[in-house]
mmCIF file of C-alpha atoms (C1' of nucleotides) in Angstrom:
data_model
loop_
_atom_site.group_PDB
_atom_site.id
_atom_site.type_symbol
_atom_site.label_atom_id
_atom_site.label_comp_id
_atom_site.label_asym_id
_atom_site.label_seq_id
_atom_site.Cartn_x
_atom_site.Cartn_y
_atom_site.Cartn_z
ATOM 1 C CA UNK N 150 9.303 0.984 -5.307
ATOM 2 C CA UNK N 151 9.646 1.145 -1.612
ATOM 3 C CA UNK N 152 12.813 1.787 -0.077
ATOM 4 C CA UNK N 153 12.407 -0.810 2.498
ATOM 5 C CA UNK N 154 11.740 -2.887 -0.678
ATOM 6 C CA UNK N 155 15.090 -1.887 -2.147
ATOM 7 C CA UNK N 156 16.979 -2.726 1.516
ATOM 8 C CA UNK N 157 15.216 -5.782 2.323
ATOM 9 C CA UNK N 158 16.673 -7.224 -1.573
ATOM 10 C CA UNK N 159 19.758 -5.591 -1.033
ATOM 11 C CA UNK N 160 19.563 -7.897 2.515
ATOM 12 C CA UNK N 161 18.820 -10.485 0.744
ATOM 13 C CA UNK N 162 21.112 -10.308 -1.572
ATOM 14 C CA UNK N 163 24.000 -9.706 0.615
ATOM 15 C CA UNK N 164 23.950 -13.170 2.355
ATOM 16 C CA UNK N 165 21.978 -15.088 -0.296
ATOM 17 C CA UNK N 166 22.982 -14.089 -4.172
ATOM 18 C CA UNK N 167 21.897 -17.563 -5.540
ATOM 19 C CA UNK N 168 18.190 -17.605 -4.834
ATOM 20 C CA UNK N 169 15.882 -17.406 -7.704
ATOM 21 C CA UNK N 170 13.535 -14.571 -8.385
ATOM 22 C CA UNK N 171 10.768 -16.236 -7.498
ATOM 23 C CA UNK N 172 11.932 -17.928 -3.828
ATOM 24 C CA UNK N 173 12.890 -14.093 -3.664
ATOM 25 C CA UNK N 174 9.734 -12.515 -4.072
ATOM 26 C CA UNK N 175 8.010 -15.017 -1.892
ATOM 27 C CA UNK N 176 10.568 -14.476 0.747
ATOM 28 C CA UNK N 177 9.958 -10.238 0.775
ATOM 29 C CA UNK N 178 6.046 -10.982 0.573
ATOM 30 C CA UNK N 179 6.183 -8.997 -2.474
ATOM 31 C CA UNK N 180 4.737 -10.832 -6.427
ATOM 32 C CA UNK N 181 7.161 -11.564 -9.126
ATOM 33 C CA UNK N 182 6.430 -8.823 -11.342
ATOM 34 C CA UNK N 183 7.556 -6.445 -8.515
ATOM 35 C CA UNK N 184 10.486 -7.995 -7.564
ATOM 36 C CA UNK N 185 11.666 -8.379 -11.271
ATOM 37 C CA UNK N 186 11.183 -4.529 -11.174
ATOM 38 C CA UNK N 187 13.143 -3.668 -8.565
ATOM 39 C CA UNK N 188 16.326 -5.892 -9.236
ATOM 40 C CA UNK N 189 16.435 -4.225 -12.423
ATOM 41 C CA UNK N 190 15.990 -0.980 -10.611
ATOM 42 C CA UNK N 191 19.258 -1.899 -8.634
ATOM 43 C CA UNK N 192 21.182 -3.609 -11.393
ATOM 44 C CA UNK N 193 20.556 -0.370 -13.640
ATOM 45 C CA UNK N 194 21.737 2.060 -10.403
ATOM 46 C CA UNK N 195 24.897 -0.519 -10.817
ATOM 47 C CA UNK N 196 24.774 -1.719 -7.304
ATOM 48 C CA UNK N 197 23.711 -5.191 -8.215
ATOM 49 C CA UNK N 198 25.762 -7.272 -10.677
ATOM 50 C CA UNK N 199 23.544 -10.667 -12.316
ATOM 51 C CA UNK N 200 26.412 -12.650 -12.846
ATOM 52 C CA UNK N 201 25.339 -15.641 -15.367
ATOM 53 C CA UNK N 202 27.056 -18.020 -13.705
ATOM 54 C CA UNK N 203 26.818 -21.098 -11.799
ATOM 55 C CA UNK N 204 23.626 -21.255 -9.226
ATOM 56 C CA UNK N 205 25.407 -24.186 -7.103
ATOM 57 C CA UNK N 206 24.746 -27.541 -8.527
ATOM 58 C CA UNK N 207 22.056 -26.188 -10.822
ATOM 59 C CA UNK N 208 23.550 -23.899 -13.583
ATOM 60 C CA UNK N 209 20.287 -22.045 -14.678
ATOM 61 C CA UNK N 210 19.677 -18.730 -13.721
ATOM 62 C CA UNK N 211 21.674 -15.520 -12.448
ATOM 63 C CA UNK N 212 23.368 -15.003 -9.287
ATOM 64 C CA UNK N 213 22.589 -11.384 -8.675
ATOM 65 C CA UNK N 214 25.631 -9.990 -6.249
ATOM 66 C CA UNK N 215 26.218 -6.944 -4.735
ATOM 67 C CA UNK N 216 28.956 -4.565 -6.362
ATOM 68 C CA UNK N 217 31.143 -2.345 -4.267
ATOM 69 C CA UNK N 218 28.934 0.491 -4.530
ATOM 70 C CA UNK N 219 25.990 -2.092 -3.686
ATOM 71 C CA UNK N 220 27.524 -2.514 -0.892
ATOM 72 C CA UNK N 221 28.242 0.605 0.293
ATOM 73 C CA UNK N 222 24.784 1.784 -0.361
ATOM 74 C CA UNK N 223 23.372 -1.242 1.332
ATOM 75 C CA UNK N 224 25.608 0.509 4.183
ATOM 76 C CA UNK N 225 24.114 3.816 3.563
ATOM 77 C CA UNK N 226 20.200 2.370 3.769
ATOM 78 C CA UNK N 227 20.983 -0.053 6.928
ATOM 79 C CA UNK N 228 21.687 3.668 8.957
ATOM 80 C CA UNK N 229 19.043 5.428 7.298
ATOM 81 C CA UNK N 230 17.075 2.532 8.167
ATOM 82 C CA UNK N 231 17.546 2.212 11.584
ATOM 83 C CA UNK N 232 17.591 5.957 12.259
ATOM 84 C CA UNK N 233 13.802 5.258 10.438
ATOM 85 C CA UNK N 234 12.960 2.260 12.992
ATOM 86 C CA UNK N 235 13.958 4.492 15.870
ATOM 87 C CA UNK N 236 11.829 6.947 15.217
ATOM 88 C CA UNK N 237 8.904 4.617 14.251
ATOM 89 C CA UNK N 238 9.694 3.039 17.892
ATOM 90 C CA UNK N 239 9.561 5.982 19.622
ATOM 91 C CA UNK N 240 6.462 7.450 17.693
ATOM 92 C CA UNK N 241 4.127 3.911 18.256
ATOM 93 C CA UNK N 242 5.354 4.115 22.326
ATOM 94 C CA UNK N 243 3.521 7.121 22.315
ATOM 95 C CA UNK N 244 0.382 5.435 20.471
ATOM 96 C CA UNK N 245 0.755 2.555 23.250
ATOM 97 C CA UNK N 246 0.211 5.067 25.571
ATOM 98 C CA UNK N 247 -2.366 6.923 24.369
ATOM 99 C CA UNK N 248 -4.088 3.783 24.062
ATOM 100 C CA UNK N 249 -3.864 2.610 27.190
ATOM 101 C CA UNK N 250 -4.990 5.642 28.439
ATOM 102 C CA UNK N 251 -8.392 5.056 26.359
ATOM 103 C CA UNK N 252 -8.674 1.486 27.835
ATOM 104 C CA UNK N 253 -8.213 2.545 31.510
ATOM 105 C CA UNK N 254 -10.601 5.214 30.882
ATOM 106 C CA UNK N 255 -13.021 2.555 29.289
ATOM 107 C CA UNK N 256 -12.515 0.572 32.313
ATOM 108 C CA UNK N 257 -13.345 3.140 35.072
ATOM 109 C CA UNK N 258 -16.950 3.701 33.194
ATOM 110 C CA UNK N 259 -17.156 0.197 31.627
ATOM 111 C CA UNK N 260 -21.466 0.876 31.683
ATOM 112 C CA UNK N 261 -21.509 3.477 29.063
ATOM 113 C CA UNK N 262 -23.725 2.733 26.006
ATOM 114 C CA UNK N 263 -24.561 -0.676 27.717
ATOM 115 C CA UNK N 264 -28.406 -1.759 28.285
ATOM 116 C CA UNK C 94 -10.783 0.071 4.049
ATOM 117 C CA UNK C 95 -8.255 -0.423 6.486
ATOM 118 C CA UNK C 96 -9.687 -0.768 10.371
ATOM 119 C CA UNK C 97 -6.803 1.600 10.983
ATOM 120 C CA UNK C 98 -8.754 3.741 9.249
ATOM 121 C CA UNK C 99 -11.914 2.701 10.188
ATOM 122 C CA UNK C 100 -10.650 3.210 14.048
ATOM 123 C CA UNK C 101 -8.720 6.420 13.705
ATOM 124 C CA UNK C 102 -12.219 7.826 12.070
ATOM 125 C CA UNK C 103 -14.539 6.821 15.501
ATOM 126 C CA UNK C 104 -11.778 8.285 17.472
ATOM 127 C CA UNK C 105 -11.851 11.178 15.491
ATOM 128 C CA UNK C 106 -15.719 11.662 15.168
ATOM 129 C CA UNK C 107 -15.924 10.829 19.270
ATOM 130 C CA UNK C 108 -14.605 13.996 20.330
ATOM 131 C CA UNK C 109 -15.285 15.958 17.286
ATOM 132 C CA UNK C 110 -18.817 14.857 15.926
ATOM 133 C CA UNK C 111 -18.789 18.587 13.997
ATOM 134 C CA UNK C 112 -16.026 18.034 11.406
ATOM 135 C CA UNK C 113 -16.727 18.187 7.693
ATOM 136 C CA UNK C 114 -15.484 15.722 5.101
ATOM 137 C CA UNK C 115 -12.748 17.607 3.694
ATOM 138 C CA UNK C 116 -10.777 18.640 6.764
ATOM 139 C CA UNK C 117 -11.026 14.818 8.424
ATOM 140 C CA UNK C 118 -9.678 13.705 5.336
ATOM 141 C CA UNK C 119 -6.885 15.557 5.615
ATOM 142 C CA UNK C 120 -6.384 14.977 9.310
ATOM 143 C CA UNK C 121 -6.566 11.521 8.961
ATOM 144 C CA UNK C 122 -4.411 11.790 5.492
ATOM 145 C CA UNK C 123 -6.630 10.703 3.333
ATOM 146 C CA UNK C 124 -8.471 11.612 0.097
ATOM 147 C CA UNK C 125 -11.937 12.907 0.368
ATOM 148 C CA UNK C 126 -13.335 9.710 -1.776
ATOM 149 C CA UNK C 127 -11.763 7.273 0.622
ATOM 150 C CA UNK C 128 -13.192 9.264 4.020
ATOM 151 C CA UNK C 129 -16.701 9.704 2.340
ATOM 152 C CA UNK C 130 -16.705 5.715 1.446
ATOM 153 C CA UNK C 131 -15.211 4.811 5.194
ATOM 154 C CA UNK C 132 -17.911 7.345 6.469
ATOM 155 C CA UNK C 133 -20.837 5.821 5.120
ATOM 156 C CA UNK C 134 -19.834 2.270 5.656
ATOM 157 C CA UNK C 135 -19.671 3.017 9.136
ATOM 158 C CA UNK C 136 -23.177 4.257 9.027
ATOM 159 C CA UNK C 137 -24.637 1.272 7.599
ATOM 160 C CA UNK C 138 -23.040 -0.698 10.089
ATOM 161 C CA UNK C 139 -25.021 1.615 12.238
ATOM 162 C CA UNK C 140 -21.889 2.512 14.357
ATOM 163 C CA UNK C 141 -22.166 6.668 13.275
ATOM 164 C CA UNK C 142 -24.953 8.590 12.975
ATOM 165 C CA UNK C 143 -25.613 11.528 10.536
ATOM 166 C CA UNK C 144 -27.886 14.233 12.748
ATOM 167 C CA UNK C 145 -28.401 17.352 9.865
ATOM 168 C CA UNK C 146 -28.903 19.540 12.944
ATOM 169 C CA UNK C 147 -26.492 22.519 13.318
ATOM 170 C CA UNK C 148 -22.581 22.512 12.989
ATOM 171 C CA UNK C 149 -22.038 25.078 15.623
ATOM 172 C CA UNK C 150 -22.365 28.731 13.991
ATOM 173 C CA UNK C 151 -22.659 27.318 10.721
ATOM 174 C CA UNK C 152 -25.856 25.293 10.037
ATOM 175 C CA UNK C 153 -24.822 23.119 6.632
ATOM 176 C CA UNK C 154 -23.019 19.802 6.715
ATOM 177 C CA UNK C 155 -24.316 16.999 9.713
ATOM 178 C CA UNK C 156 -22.767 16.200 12.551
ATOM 179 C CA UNK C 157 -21.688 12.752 12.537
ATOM 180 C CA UNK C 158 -21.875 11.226 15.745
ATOM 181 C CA UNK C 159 -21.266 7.790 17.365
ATOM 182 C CA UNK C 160 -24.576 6.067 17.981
ATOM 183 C CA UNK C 161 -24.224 3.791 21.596
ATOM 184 C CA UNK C 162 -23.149 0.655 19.366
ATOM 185 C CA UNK C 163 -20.412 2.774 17.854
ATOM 186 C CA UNK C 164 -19.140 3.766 20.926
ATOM 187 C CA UNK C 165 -18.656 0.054 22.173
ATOM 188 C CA UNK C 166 -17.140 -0.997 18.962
ATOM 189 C CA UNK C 167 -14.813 1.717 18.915
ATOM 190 C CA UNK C 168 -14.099 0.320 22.827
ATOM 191 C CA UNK C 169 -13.635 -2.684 21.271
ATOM 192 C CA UNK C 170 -11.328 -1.555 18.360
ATOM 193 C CA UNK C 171 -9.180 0.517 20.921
ATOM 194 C CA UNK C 172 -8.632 -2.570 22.858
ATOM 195 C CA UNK C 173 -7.651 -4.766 19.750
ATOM 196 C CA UNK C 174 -5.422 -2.008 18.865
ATOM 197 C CA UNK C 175 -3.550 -1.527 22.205
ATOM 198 C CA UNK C 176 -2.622 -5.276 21.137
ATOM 199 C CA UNK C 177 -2.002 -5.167 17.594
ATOM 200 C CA UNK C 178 0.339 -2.212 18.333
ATOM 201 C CA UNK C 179 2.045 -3.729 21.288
ATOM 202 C CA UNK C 180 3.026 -6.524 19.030
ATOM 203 C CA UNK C 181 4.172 -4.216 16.140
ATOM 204 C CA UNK C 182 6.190 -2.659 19.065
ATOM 205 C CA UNK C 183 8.313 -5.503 20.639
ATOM 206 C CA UNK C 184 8.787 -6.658 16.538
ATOM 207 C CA UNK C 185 10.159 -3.581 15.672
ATOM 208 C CA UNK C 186 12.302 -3.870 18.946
ATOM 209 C CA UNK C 187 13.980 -7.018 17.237
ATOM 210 C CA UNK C 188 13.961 -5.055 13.618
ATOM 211 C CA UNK C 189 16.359 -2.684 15.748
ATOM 212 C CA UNK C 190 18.347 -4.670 17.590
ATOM 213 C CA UNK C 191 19.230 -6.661 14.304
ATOM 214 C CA UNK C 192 20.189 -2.994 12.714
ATOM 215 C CA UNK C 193 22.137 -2.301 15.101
ATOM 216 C CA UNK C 194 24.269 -5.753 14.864
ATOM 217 C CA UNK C 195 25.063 -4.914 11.170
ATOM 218 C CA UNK C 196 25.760 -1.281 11.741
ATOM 219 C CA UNK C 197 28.523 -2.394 14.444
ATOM 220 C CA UNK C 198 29.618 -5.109 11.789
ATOM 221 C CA UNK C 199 30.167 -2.286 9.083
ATOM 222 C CA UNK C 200 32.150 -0.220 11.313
ATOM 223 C CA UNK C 201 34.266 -3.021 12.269
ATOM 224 C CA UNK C 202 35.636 -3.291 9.092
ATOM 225 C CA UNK C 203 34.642 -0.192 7.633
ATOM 226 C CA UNK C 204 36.927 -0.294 4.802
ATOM 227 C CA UNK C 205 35.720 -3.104 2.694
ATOM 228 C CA UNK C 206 34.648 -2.803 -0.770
ATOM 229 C CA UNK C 207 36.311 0.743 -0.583
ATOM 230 C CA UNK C 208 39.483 2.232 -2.489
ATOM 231 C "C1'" DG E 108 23.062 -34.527 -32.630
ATOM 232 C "C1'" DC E 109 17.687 -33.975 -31.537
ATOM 233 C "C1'" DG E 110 13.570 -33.833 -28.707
ATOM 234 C "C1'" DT E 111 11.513 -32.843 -24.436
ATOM 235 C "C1'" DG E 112 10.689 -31.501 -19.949
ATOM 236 C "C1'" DA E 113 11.659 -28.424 -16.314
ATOM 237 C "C1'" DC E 114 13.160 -24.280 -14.639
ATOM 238 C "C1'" DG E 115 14.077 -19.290 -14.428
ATOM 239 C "C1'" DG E 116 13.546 -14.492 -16.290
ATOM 240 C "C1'" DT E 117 10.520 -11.214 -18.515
ATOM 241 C "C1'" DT E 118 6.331 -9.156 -19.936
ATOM 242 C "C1'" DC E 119 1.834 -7.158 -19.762
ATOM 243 C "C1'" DA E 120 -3.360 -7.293 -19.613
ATOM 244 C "C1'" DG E 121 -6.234 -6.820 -15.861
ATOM 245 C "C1'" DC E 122 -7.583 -5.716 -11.203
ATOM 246 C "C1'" DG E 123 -8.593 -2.799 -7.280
ATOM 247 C "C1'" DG E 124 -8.013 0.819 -4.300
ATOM 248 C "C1'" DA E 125 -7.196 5.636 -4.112
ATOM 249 C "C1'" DT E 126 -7.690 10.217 -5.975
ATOM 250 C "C1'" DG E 127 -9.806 14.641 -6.561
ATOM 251 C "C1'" DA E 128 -12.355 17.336 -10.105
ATOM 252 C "C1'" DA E 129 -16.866 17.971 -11.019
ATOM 253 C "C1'" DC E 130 -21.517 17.829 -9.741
ATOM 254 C "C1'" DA E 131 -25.760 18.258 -6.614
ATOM 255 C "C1'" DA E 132 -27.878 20.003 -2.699
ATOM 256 C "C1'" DT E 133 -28.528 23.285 0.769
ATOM 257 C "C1'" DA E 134 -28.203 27.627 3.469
ATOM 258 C "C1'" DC E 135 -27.303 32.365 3.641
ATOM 259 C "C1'" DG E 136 -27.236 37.436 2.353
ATOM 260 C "C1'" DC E 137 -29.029 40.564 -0.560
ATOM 261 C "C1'" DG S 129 -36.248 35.511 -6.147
ATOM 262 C "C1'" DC S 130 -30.850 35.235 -7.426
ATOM 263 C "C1'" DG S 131 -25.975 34.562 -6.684
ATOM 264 C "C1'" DT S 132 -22.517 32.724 -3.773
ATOM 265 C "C1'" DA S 133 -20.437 29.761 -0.504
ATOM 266 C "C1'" DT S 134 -20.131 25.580 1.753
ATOM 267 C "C1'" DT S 135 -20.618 20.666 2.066
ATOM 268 C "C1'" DG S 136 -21.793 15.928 0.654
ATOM 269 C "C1'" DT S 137 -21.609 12.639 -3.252
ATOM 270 C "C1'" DT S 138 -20.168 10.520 -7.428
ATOM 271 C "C1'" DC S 139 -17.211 8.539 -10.781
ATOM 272 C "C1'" DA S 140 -13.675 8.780 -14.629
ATOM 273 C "C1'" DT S 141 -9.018 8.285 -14.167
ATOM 274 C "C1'" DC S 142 -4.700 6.948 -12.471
ATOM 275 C "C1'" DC S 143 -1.189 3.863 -10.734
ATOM 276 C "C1'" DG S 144 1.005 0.187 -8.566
ATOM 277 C "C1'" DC S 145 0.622 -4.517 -7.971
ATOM 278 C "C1'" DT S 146 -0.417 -9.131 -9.420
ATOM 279 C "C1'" DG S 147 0.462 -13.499 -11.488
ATOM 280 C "C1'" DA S 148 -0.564 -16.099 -15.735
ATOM 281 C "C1'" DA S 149 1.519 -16.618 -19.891
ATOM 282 C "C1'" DC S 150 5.419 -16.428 -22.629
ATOM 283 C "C1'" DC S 151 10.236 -17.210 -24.108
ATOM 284 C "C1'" DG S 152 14.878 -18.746 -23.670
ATOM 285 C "C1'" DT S 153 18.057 -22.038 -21.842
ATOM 286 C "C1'" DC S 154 19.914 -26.004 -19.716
ATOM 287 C "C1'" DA S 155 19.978 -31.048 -18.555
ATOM 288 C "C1'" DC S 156 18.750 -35.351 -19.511
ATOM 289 C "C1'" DG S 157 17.593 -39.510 -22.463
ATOM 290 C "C1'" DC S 158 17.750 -41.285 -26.707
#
DNA sequence: GCGTGACGGTTCAGCGGATGAACAATACGC
DNA sequence: GCGTATTGTTCATCCGCTGAACCGTCACGC
């Protein structure tokens, strides 16, 4: 769904491919129907491949790794996102201040509305 | 719902008690439904008042204004909210700073996975 | 081999918040 | 009065999310 969604799996997925779907979904906060929706979203845009197999000593389940173009779009998303996170930084330094400017203004007439 | 929401609104309603439903739902971004609900739970909490004396030129709708306990929640809110929103701040600050590591990793070895 | 238990992927009925069209109430101009 | 405009209120509908239930598969013990 989310875009952050799709980067924080593509993340994940990066350093981790052998994690199962539902360690996954607990990991991005998200439930397991959601997170089954979105892998498929990125194995059907072909930038996740689910590889059948060997999970480490265990050999049930996928291992769901990136393919080039996963990786290059994982690429593309980490500058979008942090272009994103600037902005959202910049924007909620402004809120700080605004707020603090309330509070200080609370402060110099802390008796209003009192009894 | 939210108490973002639920704050933004007593910020909203503090300096303009004369608003109608439809246009602070769309300031605020928000479906007329959702303000009306928000509107009236703040009523019953007794933190907003609805006078049905004049909106300025016009004399339908009510002007919704903050009754004393309103204004020291919304004191109260602005305060938890300075916090809330510092934190969010010095989080994203990490968020960033991690970004920024894998951006200089990609373009460090910007040609892998390419042909 | 067969049975069984455990694990992992997939599905989907149900929930809950949000939406906004439609309705009700009121004020105004005539 | 009547029609119109403006505003508050309701509620059927939508839509994404949830997680329990289901199914397939593998590993182990026999």
């Amino acid at each position: 769904m989310t875009d952050e969604t799709r980067y924080q799996l593509l993340r994940r997925l990066a350093t981790n491919p052998d994690t199962n779907q539902r360690q996954l979904a607990a990991e991005l906060g998200i439930s397991l129907g959601k997170l089954n929706y979105c892998l498929q979203a990125l194995i059907s845009k072909g930038w996740v491949k689910a590889g059948n197999f060997s999970r480490s000593s265990n050999k049930k389940g996928y291992a769901y790794m990136l393919t080039p173009s996963g990786i290059e779009a994982k690429a593309r998303l980490t500058i979008a996102f942090l272009h994103r996170k600037v902005a959202e930084y910049e924007q909620l330094h402004q809120e700080i201040e605004t707020l603090r400017q309330e509070v200080h203004a609370l402060q110099q007439k802390p008796a209003e509305g009192r009894q």
